[in-house]
Amino acid sequence: MFFYPLWVGDMPALLKAFMEQTFRPGVAMDYGGARTFPKQLLRGKTARIVTTMGMPAFFYRGFMGAHSLKALEKILTFAGVGPVSETVLGAVESPGEAAIHRWFALMQAQALADCAQRPRIAAKILRGMLRLGLLAAAGYGFYTFAQWARYGSVQQTETPDELLDLIMPDYEVRVRHGASVESSADVAFDSICDLDFEHLPGVANALFKTRELLLHGNHAEQPMPRGLLDQLASIGWTVVPDSSSREVVLVTVTQPWESNPVFRGLAREEFARFSEPGFAKIAVSLRTIPSGDGTCEVQSETRVKTTDPASRSRFRRYWALVSPGVALIRVALLQQVKRQAESKSRDAHVEERTTAPV
């Protein structure tokens, strides 16, 4: 709260001196570092300025432009204060009783309004979050429509996966994600196999829970073995025997649009011949590709092919809705592989240095 009488069109010298002495670096603003603009240290605070004067208030605003009042407002705003409210009381030299009562009533009403500033700020934050939510919903809607519209239009990549091409050469969906890892391809592949469904990244667990809620799924807790491959095998995925030490391909047949899908593990030859209506055939490849400089590329690729037009239509709708979540899960898993592989690589280098002969 700033109360001051107008003095020769400006704030009194004592108030000006007070501002100069208190608004020093480190109190109102921080000028340290290489920032272009100073850091505002008074964020989260509000202010009201009350100015009294002998002239009429409209004359001060209209003829003099309320320049001192605006200058003080700018100073406070520059330091992060906001909102800054103002009250101008004119013709105060010889007030009557009615004017005094009117001013006190005005100040009381403004004080109550200022005390309600916090809820209004919260309302602004809520409205901002609502706008962001609407933008996110619009973006999600556009993305799902685009996925639905381009379903079946698969672009070939410059680095084909020969094993996956043999297992599923024709497909309706192909999604590939990759991450550059500063470790050898063998260490990165070991990190892939060490993934554990019981210790998934938070975003993956959140998306799985969201799917259960939207599809009214009922996830049954059951003990699972350790390691990604054994865990997938235990729920119905089949590891293709032709997998190598740097690539593993898993296949299954399921109805992913169901609330509680059941995965059917089939041998490679049976998987290739499978054509029972009402299903989607899924093949997933996890592999590491050496880069030649001690680093590698970790890749995840998923291909899907449905067995009849009705299944294609159902999976098309399902995929349009869940594909953003699938992408987030894959990225989160690859980042976890990257962290684990690089941590193992750093630990191995430290061990080599500590055990090397001097």
Short mmCIF file of N, CA, C and O in Angstrom, two decimals, residues 179-189 246 287-299 337-338 341-342:
data_model
loop_
_atom_site.label_atom_id
_atom_site.label_comp_id
_atom_site.label_asym_id
_atom_site.label_seq_id
_atom_site.Cartn_x
_atom_site.Cartn_y
_atom_site.Cartn_z
N ALA A 179 16.98 -44.20 -30.27
CA ALA A 179 17.72 -43.33 -29.36
C ALA A 179 19.20 -43.62 -29.51
O ALA A 179 19.61 -44.78 -29.64
N SER A 180 20.01 -42.56 -29.52
CA SER A 180 21.46 -42.71 -29.59
C SER A 180 22.00 -42.93 -28.18
O SER A 180 21.67 -42.19 -27.26
N VAL A 181 22.83 -43.98 -28.04
CA VAL A 181 23.32 -44.38 -26.72
C VAL A 181 24.85 -44.40 -26.75
O VAL A 181 25.45 -44.95 -27.67
N GLU A 182 25.46 -43.80 -25.72
CA GLU A 182 26.91 -43.77 -25.62
C GLU A 182 27.41 -45.02 -24.88
O GLU A 182 27.86 -44.96 -23.74
N SER A 183 27.28 -46.14 -25.55
CA SER A 183 27.78 -47.41 -25.02
C SER A 183 27.88 -48.37 -26.19
O SER A 183 27.42 -48.08 -27.31
N SER A 184 28.45 -49.52 -25.97
CA SER A 184 28.54 -50.52 -27.03
C SER A 184 27.16 -51.11 -27.29
O SER A 184 26.26 -51.05 -26.45
N ALA A 185 27.00 -51.69 -28.48
CA ALA A 185 25.72 -52.29 -28.84
C ALA A 185 25.37 -53.46 -27.93
O ALA A 185 24.20 -53.68 -27.60
N ASP A 186 26.37 -54.22 -27.49
CA ASP A 186 26.11 -55.37 -26.61
C ASP A 186 25.60 -54.91 -25.25
O ASP A 186 24.66 -55.50 -24.70
N VAL A 187 26.24 -53.88 -24.69
CA VAL A 187 25.80 -53.37 -23.40
C VAL A 187 24.38 -52.82 -23.50
O VAL A 187 23.54 -53.03 -22.61
N ALA A 188 24.08 -52.11 -24.58
CA ALA A 188 22.74 -51.55 -24.76
C ALA A 188 21.71 -52.65 -24.91
O ALA A 188 20.59 -52.55 -24.36
N PHE A 189 22.05 -53.73 -25.62
CA PHE A 189 21.09 -54.82 -25.78
C PHE A 189 20.84 -55.53 -24.45
O PHE A 189 19.71 -55.93 -24.15
N ARG A 246 21.96 -59.12 -30.85
CA ARG A 246 21.72 -57.69 -30.89
C ARG A 246 20.33 -57.34 -31.40
O ARG A 246 20.03 -56.17 -31.63
N ARG A 287 16.33 -53.83 -31.16
CA ARG A 287 17.68 -54.11 -31.63
C ARG A 287 18.61 -52.94 -31.36
O ARG A 287 18.17 -51.82 -31.10
N THR A 288 19.90 -53.25 -31.42
CA THR A 288 20.94 -52.22 -31.28
C THR A 288 21.84 -52.29 -32.51
O THR A 288 22.19 -53.37 -32.98
N ILE A 289 22.22 -51.11 -33.00
CA ILE A 289 23.04 -51.02 -34.21
C ILE A 289 24.31 -50.26 -33.86
O ILE A 289 24.24 -49.09 -33.45
N PRO A 290 25.49 -50.88 -33.97
CA PRO A 290 26.74 -50.16 -33.63
C PRO A 290 26.95 -48.97 -34.56
O PRO A 290 26.64 -49.02 -35.75
N SER A 291 27.51 -47.91 -33.99
CA SER A 291 27.81 -46.71 -34.78
C SER A 291 29.28 -46.61 -35.15
O SER A 291 29.66 -45.74 -35.93
N GLY A 292 30.13 -47.46 -34.61
CA GLY A 292 31.53 -47.49 -34.99
C GLY A 292 32.43 -46.59 -34.16
O GLY A 292 33.64 -46.61 -34.34
N ASP A 293 31.88 -45.80 -33.26
CA ASP A 293 32.70 -44.91 -32.44
C ASP A 293 32.46 -45.15 -30.95
O ASP A 293 32.56 -44.24 -30.14
N GLY A 294 32.13 -46.37 -30.61
CA GLY A 294 31.84 -46.69 -29.22
C GLY A 294 30.42 -46.40 -28.80
O GLY A 294 30.07 -46.61 -27.64
N THR A 295 29.61 -45.91 -29.73
CA THR A 295 28.20 -45.64 -29.45
C THR A 295 27.34 -46.56 -30.30
O THR A 295 27.85 -47.31 -31.14
N CYS A 296 26.05 -46.49 -30.10
CA CYS A 296 25.14 -47.33 -30.88
C CYS A 296 23.78 -46.66 -30.97
O CYS A 296 23.51 -45.66 -30.29
N GLU A 297 22.94 -47.22 -31.79
CA GLU A 297 21.56 -46.77 -31.95
C GLU A 297 20.64 -47.88 -31.45
O GLU A 297 20.74 -49.02 -31.88
N VAL A 298 19.77 -47.54 -30.51
CA VAL A 298 18.78 -48.49 -30.00
C VAL A 298 17.47 -48.21 -30.72
O VAL A 298 17.00 -47.07 -30.75
N GLN A 299 16.88 -49.25 -31.32
CA GLN A 299 15.67 -49.06 -32.11
C GLN A 299 14.57 -50.01 -31.63
O GLN A 299 14.83 -51.15 -31.24
N VAL A 337 16.46 -47.35 -21.24
CA VAL A 337 17.55 -48.19 -21.75
C VAL A 337 18.82 -47.35 -21.91
O VAL A 337 19.92 -47.79 -21.55
N LYS A 338 18.67 -46.16 -22.43
CA LYS A 338 19.82 -45.27 -22.62
C LYS A 338 20.51 -44.98 -21.29
O LYS A 338 21.74 -45.06 -21.19
N ALA A 341 22.23 -48.26 -19.95
CA ALA A 341 23.40 -48.66 -20.74
C ALA A 341 24.56 -47.70 -20.51
O ALA A 341 25.71 -48.13 -20.35
N GLU A 342 24.29 -46.42 -20.52
CA GLU A 342 25.38 -45.45 -20.31
C GLU A 342 25.93 -45.53 -18.90
O GLU A 342 27.13 -45.33 -18.69
#
